[in-house]
Short mmCIF file of C-alpha atoms and ligand atoms in Angstrom, two decimals:
data_model
loop_
_atom_site.label_atom_id
_atom_site.label_comp_id
_atom_site.label_asym_id
_atom_site.label_seq_id
_atom_site.Cartn_x
_atom_site.Cartn_y
_atom_site.Cartn_z
CA MET V 88 -22.54 -10.09 -77.40
CA ALA V 89 -23.63 -13.39 -78.80
CA THR V 90 -26.28 -15.24 -76.85
CA SER V 91 -26.75 -18.97 -76.63
CA GLU V 92 -29.59 -18.70 -79.13
CA ASP V 93 -27.16 -17.69 -81.86
CA TYR V 94 -25.51 -21.07 -81.57
CA SER V 95 -28.56 -23.23 -81.51
CA VAL V 96 -29.87 -24.77 -84.71
CA ILE V 97 -33.33 -25.04 -83.22
CA THR V 98 -34.39 -21.43 -83.36
CA GLN V 99 -36.60 -19.67 -80.87
CA GLU V 100 -39.27 -19.42 -83.61
CA GLU V 101 -39.22 -23.16 -84.11
CA LEU V 102 -39.63 -23.69 -80.41
CA GLU V 103 -42.55 -21.25 -80.39
CA ASP V 104 -44.13 -23.09 -83.33
CA LEU V 105 -43.68 -26.39 -81.54
CA LYS V 106 -45.28 -24.91 -78.46
CA GLU V 107 -48.25 -23.61 -80.45
CA LEU V 108 -48.69 -26.96 -82.14
CA ILE V 109 -48.57 -28.94 -78.94
CA SER V 110 -50.96 -26.62 -77.15
CA THR V 111 -53.68 -27.42 -79.68
CA GLN V 112 -53.12 -31.16 -79.40
CA ASP V 113 -54.24 -33.75 -76.96
CA LEU V 114 -51.57 -35.27 -74.80
CA SER V 115 -50.96 -38.37 -76.87
CA SER V 116 -50.52 -36.40 -80.10
CA ALA V 117 -48.21 -34.04 -78.23
CA VAL V 118 -46.07 -37.02 -77.31
CA ASP V 119 -45.92 -37.89 -81.00
CA THR V 120 -44.98 -34.37 -82.00
CA ILE V 121 -42.23 -34.12 -79.43
CA LYS V 122 -40.92 -37.53 -80.38
CA HIS V 123 -40.81 -36.53 -84.02
CA PHE V 124 -38.99 -33.36 -83.03
CA LEU V 125 -36.49 -35.38 -81.06
CA ASP V 126 -35.99 -37.74 -83.97
CA GLN V 127 -34.88 -34.94 -86.20
CA GLN V 128 -31.66 -35.03 -84.32
CA ASP V 129 -29.54 -34.06 -87.25
CA ARG V 130 -30.82 -30.56 -87.03
CA VAL V 131 -29.58 -30.20 -83.55
CA GLU V 132 -26.25 -28.51 -83.25
CA LEU V 133 -23.83 -29.90 -80.76
CA ASN V 134 -21.47 -27.58 -78.97
CA ILE V 135 -18.54 -29.20 -77.25
CA ALA V 136 -16.47 -27.10 -74.88
CA VAL V 137 -12.81 -28.02 -74.57
CA THR V 138 -11.25 -26.73 -71.38
CA GLY V 139 -8.27 -27.38 -69.15
CA GLU V 140 -5.21 -25.60 -67.81
CA SER V 141 -3.19 -23.33 -70.09
CA GLY V 142 -0.89 -25.29 -72.30
CA SER V 143 -2.55 -28.63 -71.51
CA GLY V 144 -3.06 -29.20 -75.21
CA LYS V 145 -6.64 -28.07 -75.78
CA SER V 146 -5.97 -26.51 -79.16
CA THR V 147 -3.79 -29.42 -80.24
CA PHE V 148 -6.57 -31.82 -79.23
CA ILE V 149 -9.21 -29.92 -81.21
CA ASN V 150 -7.02 -29.86 -84.30
CA ALA V 151 -6.26 -33.55 -84.01
CA PHE V 152 -9.89 -34.41 -83.45
CA ARG V 153 -10.80 -32.51 -86.55
CA GLY V 154 -8.07 -34.29 -88.47
CA LEU V 155 -5.82 -31.22 -88.73
CA ARG V 156 -2.21 -30.83 -87.70
CA ASP V 157 -0.79 -27.83 -85.85
CA GLU V 158 1.28 -26.85 -88.86
CA ASP V 159 -1.71 -26.83 -91.17
CA GLU V 160 -1.89 -23.24 -92.29
CA ASP V 161 -5.62 -23.67 -92.54
CA GLU V 162 -7.05 -20.45 -91.14
CA ASP V 163 -9.55 -22.62 -89.33
CA SER V 164 -6.91 -24.58 -87.44
CA ALA V 165 -6.76 -23.78 -83.72
CA GLU V 166 -3.68 -21.83 -82.70
CA THR V 167 -1.27 -23.78 -80.54
CA GLY V 168 1.93 -22.82 -78.81
CA GLU V 169 4.12 -22.45 -75.77
CA VAL V 170 2.57 -19.23 -74.52
CA GLU V 171 -1.00 -18.80 -73.47
CA THR V 172 -2.69 -18.51 -76.80
CA THR V 173 -6.42 -18.83 -76.19
CA LYS V 174 -8.21 -16.04 -74.33
CA LYS V 175 -11.75 -16.11 -75.67
CA PRO V 176 -13.88 -19.13 -76.62
CA LYS V 177 -13.53 -19.81 -80.31
CA ALA V 178 -15.59 -22.28 -82.31
CA TYR V 179 -14.23 -24.83 -84.78
CA LYS V 180 -16.48 -26.92 -86.96
CA HIS V 181 -15.96 -30.62 -87.31
CA PRO V 182 -15.18 -31.15 -91.01
CA LYS V 183 -17.28 -34.32 -91.21
CA TYR V 184 -20.11 -33.48 -88.85
CA GLU V 185 -21.13 -29.99 -89.83
CA ASN V 186 -23.33 -29.54 -86.80
CA VAL V 187 -20.65 -30.51 -84.31
CA LYS V 188 -18.64 -27.56 -83.05
CA PHE V 189 -15.63 -27.63 -80.77
CA TRP V 190 -15.11 -24.58 -78.61
CA ASP V 191 -11.54 -23.80 -77.67
CA LEU V 192 -11.87 -22.27 -74.20
CA PRO V 193 -9.41 -20.11 -72.28
CA GLY V 194 -7.12 -21.93 -69.87
CA ILE V 195 -8.11 -22.70 -66.29
CA GLY V 196 -5.86 -22.82 -63.23
CA THR V 197 -4.44 -19.31 -63.35
CA PRO V 198 -3.94 -17.81 -59.84
CA LYS V 199 -7.15 -15.81 -60.16
CA PHE V 200 -9.16 -18.83 -61.38
CA LYS V 201 -12.65 -19.20 -59.93
CA ALA V 202 -14.66 -22.02 -61.51
CA HIS V 203 -18.00 -20.26 -61.19
CA GLU V 204 -16.78 -17.01 -62.75
CA TYR V 205 -14.95 -18.94 -65.43
CA LEU V 206 -18.09 -20.79 -66.53
CA GLU V 207 -20.04 -17.53 -66.56
CA HIS V 208 -17.28 -15.91 -68.59
CA VAL V 209 -17.24 -18.65 -71.24
CA GLN V 210 -21.06 -18.71 -71.35
CA PHE V 211 -21.43 -22.27 -70.20
CA GLU V 212 -25.11 -22.53 -71.27
CA ARG V 213 -23.92 -22.55 -74.84
CA TYR V 214 -22.25 -25.96 -74.53
CA ASP V 215 -23.84 -29.36 -74.56
CA PHE V 216 -20.97 -31.00 -72.80
CA PHE V 217 -17.42 -30.38 -71.68
CA ILE V 218 -14.11 -32.03 -72.38
CA ILE V 219 -11.68 -31.28 -69.58
CA ILE V 220 -8.04 -31.75 -70.47
CA ALA V 221 -5.39 -32.18 -67.80
CA SER V 222 -1.76 -32.56 -68.82
CA ASP V 223 -0.51 -33.27 -65.34
CA ARG V 224 -1.91 -34.44 -62.01
CA PHE V 225 -5.48 -34.03 -60.92
CA ARG V 226 -5.55 -30.69 -59.10
CA LYS V 227 -7.76 -28.45 -57.01
CA TYR V 228 -8.91 -26.42 -60.02
CA HIS V 229 -10.06 -29.62 -61.71
CA THR V 230 -12.09 -30.40 -58.62
CA ASP V 231 -13.59 -26.91 -58.63
CA LEU V 232 -14.39 -27.01 -62.31
CA VAL V 233 -15.96 -30.48 -62.25
CA LYS V 234 -18.10 -29.54 -59.25
CA GLU V 235 -19.28 -26.41 -60.97
CA ILE V 236 -20.01 -28.26 -64.24
CA LYS V 237 -21.96 -30.88 -62.35
CA ARG V 238 -23.95 -28.08 -60.75
CA THR V 239 -24.98 -26.86 -64.22
CA LYS V 240 -26.21 -30.42 -64.97
CA LYS V 241 -23.97 -30.69 -68.03
CA ASN V 242 -21.96 -33.77 -68.86
CA PHE V 243 -18.22 -33.95 -69.23
CA TYR V 244 -15.38 -36.22 -70.31
CA PHE V 245 -12.09 -36.11 -68.53
CA ILE V 246 -8.92 -36.37 -70.59
CA ARG V 247 -5.34 -36.74 -69.44
CA SER V 248 -3.21 -35.41 -72.29
CA LYS V 249 0.46 -35.50 -73.30
CA ILE V 250 0.67 -39.14 -72.39
CA ASP V 251 3.67 -39.45 -74.70
CA SER V 252 5.71 -37.10 -72.46
CA SER V 253 4.59 -38.91 -69.33
CA ILE V 254 5.71 -42.21 -70.84
CA ASP V 255 9.03 -40.68 -71.94
CA ALA V 256 9.64 -39.39 -68.43
CA ALA V 257 8.72 -42.73 -66.88
CA LYS V 258 11.07 -44.52 -69.22
CA ARG V 259 14.01 -42.92 -67.42
CA ARG V 260 13.10 -44.79 -64.27
CA LYS V 261 14.20 -48.32 -63.54
CA ASN V 262 11.57 -51.09 -63.82
CA PHE V 263 9.69 -49.09 -66.42
CA ASN V 264 6.42 -50.73 -67.33
CA GLU V 265 4.20 -48.91 -69.78
CA LYS V 266 0.96 -50.49 -68.71
CA LYS V 267 1.65 -49.82 -65.05
CA THR V 268 2.53 -46.20 -65.83
CA LEU V 269 -0.70 -45.73 -67.75
CA ASP V 270 -2.71 -47.39 -64.98
CA ASN V 271 -1.18 -45.09 -62.38
CA ILE V 272 -1.96 -41.99 -64.40
CA ARG V 273 -5.52 -43.14 -64.90
CA GLU V 274 -5.95 -44.01 -61.23
CA ASP V 275 -4.81 -40.54 -60.15
CA CYS V 276 -7.55 -38.88 -62.20
CA VAL V 277 -10.23 -41.48 -61.45
CA ASN V 278 -9.61 -41.14 -57.72
CA GLY V 279 -9.70 -37.36 -57.91
CA LEU V 280 -13.06 -37.51 -59.67
CA ARG V 281 -14.45 -40.17 -57.40
CA GLU V 282 -13.54 -38.13 -54.34
CA ILE V 283 -15.85 -35.36 -55.48
CA GLY V 284 -18.75 -37.70 -56.07
CA VAL V 285 -18.45 -38.57 -59.77
CA GLU V 286 -19.89 -42.04 -60.15
CA ASP V 287 -17.93 -44.41 -62.39
CA PRO V 288 -15.54 -41.78 -63.70
CA VAL V 289 -14.14 -42.48 -67.14
CA VAL V 290 -10.78 -40.97 -67.96
CA PHE V 291 -9.25 -41.04 -71.41
CA LEU V 292 -5.49 -41.01 -71.86
CA ILE V 293 -4.52 -39.15 -75.00
CA SER V 294 -1.57 -37.79 -76.85
CA GLY V 295 -2.25 -34.97 -79.24
CA TRP V 296 0.89 -35.93 -81.03
CA TYR V 297 0.29 -39.64 -81.34
CA PHE V 298 -3.39 -39.69 -81.83
CA ASN V 299 -3.62 -43.25 -82.98
CA LYS V 300 -2.20 -44.46 -79.68
CA TYR V 301 -3.71 -44.83 -76.20
CA ASP V 302 -7.41 -44.05 -75.64
CA PHE V 303 -8.13 -41.85 -78.59
CA ASN V 304 -10.20 -44.44 -80.41
CA SER V 305 -12.30 -45.28 -77.41
CA LEU V 306 -12.92 -41.59 -76.78
CA HIS V 307 -13.96 -41.11 -80.36
CA GLU V 308 -16.29 -44.09 -80.19
CA ARG V 309 -17.70 -42.91 -76.92
CA ILE V 310 -18.43 -39.41 -78.20
CA LYS V 311 -19.95 -40.81 -81.37
CA SER V 312 -22.21 -43.21 -79.53
CA ASP V 313 -23.17 -40.56 -76.99
CA LEU V 314 -24.01 -37.97 -79.63
CA PRO V 315 -27.70 -38.80 -79.99
CA GLN V 316 -27.99 -38.91 -76.26
CA HIS V 317 -26.29 -35.54 -75.91
CA LYS V 318 -28.56 -34.08 -78.53
CA ARG V 319 -31.54 -35.55 -76.75
CA HIS V 320 -30.23 -34.15 -73.53
CA VAL V 321 -30.11 -30.69 -75.10
CA LEU V 322 -33.77 -30.92 -75.99
CA MET V 323 -34.66 -32.47 -72.70
CA LEU V 324 -33.37 -29.36 -71.01
CA THR V 325 -35.80 -27.17 -72.96
CA LEU V 326 -38.78 -29.52 -73.12
CA PRO V 327 -39.83 -29.47 -69.47
CA ASN V 328 -40.25 -25.70 -69.74
CA ILE V 329 -42.35 -26.02 -72.86
CA ILE V 330 -44.47 -28.73 -71.32
CA THR V 331 -44.97 -26.79 -68.10
CA GLU V 332 -46.03 -23.73 -70.03
CA ILE V 333 -48.58 -25.62 -72.11
CA ILE V 334 -50.09 -27.37 -69.12
CA GLU V 335 -50.24 -24.08 -67.21
CA ARG V 336 -52.07 -22.46 -70.09
CA LYS V 337 -54.63 -25.24 -70.21
CA LYS V 338 -55.03 -25.09 -66.46
CA LYS V 339 -55.63 -21.33 -66.54
CA SER V 340 -58.37 -21.67 -69.12
CA LEU V 341 -60.13 -24.42 -67.12
CA GLU V 342 -59.74 -22.39 -63.94
CA LYS V 343 -61.88 -19.64 -65.44
CA ASP V 344 -64.94 -21.90 -65.29
CA ILE V 345 -64.56 -22.82 -61.66
CA LEU V 346 -66.39 -19.85 -60.22
CA SER V 347 -69.49 -20.31 -62.34
CA VAL V 348 -69.56 -24.04 -61.63
CA ALA V 349 -69.22 -23.39 -57.91
CA PHE V 350 -72.00 -20.85 -58.13
CA LEU V 351 -74.21 -23.50 -59.73
CA SER V 352 -73.47 -25.87 -56.92
CA ALA V 353 -74.36 -23.29 -54.31
CA SER V 354 -77.69 -22.38 -55.86
CA ALA V 355 -78.71 -25.96 -56.56
CA ALA V 356 -80.17 -28.10 -53.82
CA ALA V 357 -76.91 -29.59 -52.72
CA VAL V 358 -77.06 -32.67 -50.58
CA PRO V 359 -75.08 -32.64 -47.35
CA VAL V 360 -72.34 -35.22 -47.37
CA PRO V 361 -72.55 -37.57 -44.40
CA GLY V 362 -69.87 -36.66 -41.91
CA LEU V 363 -69.18 -33.42 -43.67
CA SER V 364 -70.65 -30.10 -42.62
CA VAL V 365 -70.89 -28.48 -45.99
CA ALA V 366 -73.53 -29.33 -48.54
CA VAL V 367 -71.76 -30.09 -51.75
CA ASP V 368 -73.04 -31.38 -55.03
CA ILE V 369 -70.78 -34.41 -55.30
CA GLY V 370 -72.16 -35.31 -58.71
CA LEU V 371 -71.04 -31.96 -59.98
CA LEU V 372 -67.56 -32.40 -58.53
CA VAL V 373 -67.29 -35.81 -60.17
CA ASN V 374 -68.40 -34.39 -63.51
CA GLU V 375 -65.97 -31.50 -63.48
CA THR V 376 -63.10 -33.75 -62.45
CA LEU V 377 -63.88 -36.14 -65.30
CA LYS V 378 -63.76 -33.14 -67.61
CA TYR V 379 -60.29 -32.23 -66.35
CA LYS V 380 -59.13 -35.77 -66.80
CA THR V 381 -60.15 -35.77 -70.45
CA ALA V 382 -58.94 -32.23 -71.09
CA PHE V 383 -55.46 -33.20 -69.97
CA GLY V 384 -55.55 -36.47 -71.87
CA LEU V 385 -55.38 -38.70 -68.82
CA ASP V 386 -58.42 -40.76 -69.78
CA ASP V 387 -57.92 -44.47 -70.48
CA GLU V 388 -58.04 -44.04 -74.23
CA SER V 389 -55.39 -41.31 -74.25
CA LEU V 390 -53.17 -43.11 -71.77
CA LYS V 391 -53.28 -46.18 -73.97
CA LYS V 392 -52.18 -44.10 -76.95
CA ILE V 393 -49.42 -42.42 -74.96
CA SER V 394 -48.23 -45.82 -73.82
CA GLU V 395 -48.19 -47.19 -77.38
CA ARG V 396 -46.40 -44.16 -78.77
CA SER V 397 -43.82 -43.85 -76.05
CA GLY V 398 -43.23 -47.52 -75.39
CA LYS V 399 -43.77 -46.90 -71.66
CA SER V 400 -46.27 -49.13 -69.91
CA ILE V 401 -49.58 -47.75 -68.66
CA GLU V 402 -48.63 -48.89 -65.16
CA PHE V 403 -45.47 -46.83 -65.36
CA LEU V 404 -47.33 -43.77 -66.60
CA MET V 405 -49.90 -44.23 -63.83
CA SER V 406 -47.16 -44.53 -61.26
CA VAL V 407 -46.13 -40.89 -61.68
CA MET V 408 -49.67 -39.68 -60.92
CA THR V 409 -50.79 -38.55 -57.51
CA SER V 410 -54.21 -36.99 -58.15
CA VAL V 411 -57.65 -38.56 -57.79
CA VAL V 412 -57.34 -39.74 -61.40
CA ARG V 413 -55.09 -42.51 -60.20
CA GLU V 414 -57.58 -44.14 -57.82
CA GLY V 415 -60.58 -43.42 -60.01
CA ILE V 416 -63.05 -40.54 -60.06
CA THR V 417 -66.10 -41.82 -58.17
CA THR V 418 -68.51 -40.45 -55.60
CA ALA V 419 -66.65 -42.40 -52.94
CA SER V 420 -63.20 -41.09 -53.89
CA MET V 421 -64.63 -37.56 -54.07
CA ILE V 422 -66.08 -37.80 -50.56
CA HIS V 423 -62.79 -39.21 -49.38
CA LEU V 424 -60.99 -36.26 -50.92
CA LEU V 425 -63.40 -33.78 -49.34
CA LYS V 426 -62.91 -35.31 -45.93
CA GLN V 427 -59.17 -35.21 -46.33
CA SER V 428 -59.16 -31.54 -47.22
CA SER V 429 -58.54 -28.90 -44.64
CA LEU V 430 -62.11 -27.70 -45.22
CA TYR V 431 -63.36 -30.43 -42.97
CA VAL V 432 -62.29 -29.02 -39.61
CA THR V 433 -63.06 -25.41 -40.29
CA GLU V 434 -66.47 -26.12 -41.81
CA GLU V 435 -67.47 -28.20 -38.85
CA ALA V 436 -66.68 -25.33 -36.56
CA VAL V 437 -68.62 -22.95 -38.74
CA GLU V 438 -71.62 -25.29 -38.83
CA ARG V 439 -71.92 -25.14 -35.07
CA VAL V 440 -72.17 -21.37 -35.28
CA VAL V 441 -74.63 -21.53 -38.12
CA SER V 442 -77.00 -23.84 -36.24
CA PHE V 443 -77.52 -21.08 -33.69
CA ILE V 444 -78.90 -18.78 -36.32
CA PRO V 445 -81.33 -20.94 -38.32
CA MET V 446 -82.72 -18.03 -40.29
CA ILE V 447 -79.56 -17.23 -42.18
CA GLY V 448 -78.30 -20.79 -41.93
CA GLN V 449 -79.48 -21.61 -45.43
CA ALA V 450 -77.69 -18.66 -47.01
CA VAL V 451 -74.49 -19.36 -45.12
CA ALA V 452 -74.63 -23.01 -46.12
CA GLY V 453 -74.98 -21.90 -49.73
CA GLY V 454 -72.01 -19.63 -49.30
CA LEU V 455 -69.98 -22.43 -47.75
CA SER V 456 -70.92 -24.74 -50.54
CA PHE V 457 -69.68 -22.18 -53.03
CA LEU V 458 -66.39 -21.85 -51.22
CA ALA V 459 -65.98 -25.58 -50.71
CA VAL V 460 -66.66 -26.41 -54.34
CA SER V 461 -64.38 -23.75 -55.76
CA TYR V 462 -61.67 -24.72 -53.30
CA MET V 463 -61.99 -28.41 -54.18
CA LEU V 464 -62.07 -27.83 -57.92
CA LYS V 465 -59.01 -25.62 -57.80
CA LYS V 466 -57.17 -28.21 -55.77
CA ILE V 467 -58.20 -31.09 -58.05
CA LEU V 468 -57.36 -29.12 -61.19
CA LYS V 469 -53.93 -28.26 -59.83
CA GLU V 470 -53.21 -31.90 -59.00
CA ILE V 471 -54.44 -33.21 -62.34
CA ALA V 472 -52.39 -30.61 -64.21
CA GLU V 473 -49.36 -31.75 -62.23
CA ASP V 474 -50.13 -35.37 -63.20
CA ALA V 475 -50.39 -34.42 -66.86
CA LYS V 476 -46.99 -32.76 -66.70
CA ASN V 477 -45.42 -35.75 -65.01
CA VAL V 478 -46.97 -38.23 -67.45
CA LEU V 479 -45.71 -36.21 -70.38
CA LEU V 480 -42.21 -36.03 -68.96
CA ALA V 481 -42.27 -39.72 -68.10
CA SER V 482 -43.20 -40.55 -71.68
CA MET V 483 -40.07 -38.91 -73.11
N1 GTP T 797 4.33 -33.96 -75.96
C1 GTP T 797 3.19 -33.45 -76.19
N2 GTP T 797 3.04 -32.12 -76.35
C2 GTP T 797 1.82 -31.62 -76.60
C3 GTP T 797 0.70 -32.46 -76.70
N3 GTP T 797 -0.38 -31.68 -76.92
C4 GTP T 797 0.06 -30.42 -76.99
N4 GTP T 797 1.39 -30.37 -76.79
C5 GTP T 797 2.21 -29.15 -76.79
O1 GTP T 797 1.87 -28.38 -75.66
C6 GTP T 797 1.93 -26.98 -76.00
C7 GTP T 797 0.58 -26.34 -75.69
O2 GTP T 797 -0.41 -26.90 -76.54
P1 GTP T 797 -1.72 -26.14 -76.94
O3 GTP T 797 -2.55 -27.08 -77.75
O4 GTP T 797 -1.42 -24.82 -77.52
O5 GTP T 797 -2.33 -25.94 -75.51
P2 GTP T 797 -3.60 -25.11 -75.08
O6 GTP T 797 -4.23 -25.87 -73.99
O7 GTP T 797 -4.45 -24.81 -76.26
O8 GTP T 797 -2.95 -23.81 -74.50
P3 GTP T 797 -3.63 -22.39 -74.25
O9 GTP T 797 -4.44 -22.06 -75.45
O10 GTP T 797 -2.47 -21.49 -74.09
O11 GTP T 797 -4.43 -22.49 -73.01
C8 GTP T 797 2.29 -26.93 -77.46
O12 GTP T 797 3.64 -26.68 -77.57
C9 GTP T 797 1.91 -28.30 -77.98
O13 GTP T 797 2.69 -28.67 -79.09
C10 GTP T 797 0.88 -33.88 -76.52
O14 GTP T 797 -0.06 -34.67 -76.54
N5 GTP T 797 2.13 -34.31 -76.27
MG1 MG T 798 -5.08 -23.03 -77.04
#
């Protein structure tokens, strides 16, 4: 069975290469690399899923959007008809935009329809966004489908099709008013969407037979103008994983040094911190933390570069940080951090015990120092790594 990778123009290898490249770079260059990658949008394939109840006009819509007519005996024209014709997702290329593919999906709304199973069945991950076509009122299965699509974090457009028939039917009534009829149809769908929490729902009224009428042009414009954003969105779904992985790798390699640094602290003549029971070499903590800051590219110089390259202000980038980097790595902030940590209470209790046994007190203090330093460094490293990840994501 085909996997989503088969449909993506960015191959797994390319992603791996990108990952390798970024992991050797400092944070600001990584921002550059990712930006460059994002800018090569043309390489990104866009997969548009077209769904809706059976016979709602999905295949007709795809043909019309691609500039084909039902009768075109083009083997690539989507099959249309009175009976349920589409059972499996089938891809159709846009003749003008080679990397835009429309996927003709099986119909929804059959008695056995379950939105979740349906999306699994059509391999929803494959699509960048959905076009939902309804040829009649807004119904329960639309609600279910939209909810489920929202859950997958994908975008969608809602289309009410066969507007020509609706207008024809309305014409039979007295006081026919085309605009009012169209407004009513739109309202029905908008309200349905709003009821399930879709903010500012946009509904397009379309006829697959009279494509130049109604909302077709605005839909076309909308899709065109959203394309870069959709493509970006596709990458944005993969990037956080890449970024997390890189930061984790860096963190792991820095973590390896913690034990030896803590050992150093314990064997050196560590000075007791006023108000704190354990003797910790604060200078050493400060030094190591400064190292982390630079290693993750959160130093002033790097932040400035990230800000210039991303167009996001330094204040904004700083605002997503929560570690000690934000307030400044000083002796004072380090002592503050130590006092805040859960070490404080337990160590105090231990100190009382230790003072009863002065002989081994020194050794125990050394041991405590070792534990306190490794605990603190691990905690600081974890928080700085988290900051680095957030800054990188905020710069996108
Ligand atoms: N009046 C009118 N008829 C339409 C329109 N769009 C499609 N139809 C007709 O509706 C019927 C079903 O259209 P299809 O495009 O095959 O519908 P589908 O959603 O692909 O159907 P399945 O593949 O069976 O799920 C066909 O007879 C179309 O000619 C439209 O905008 N107006
Ligand atoms: Mg069809």
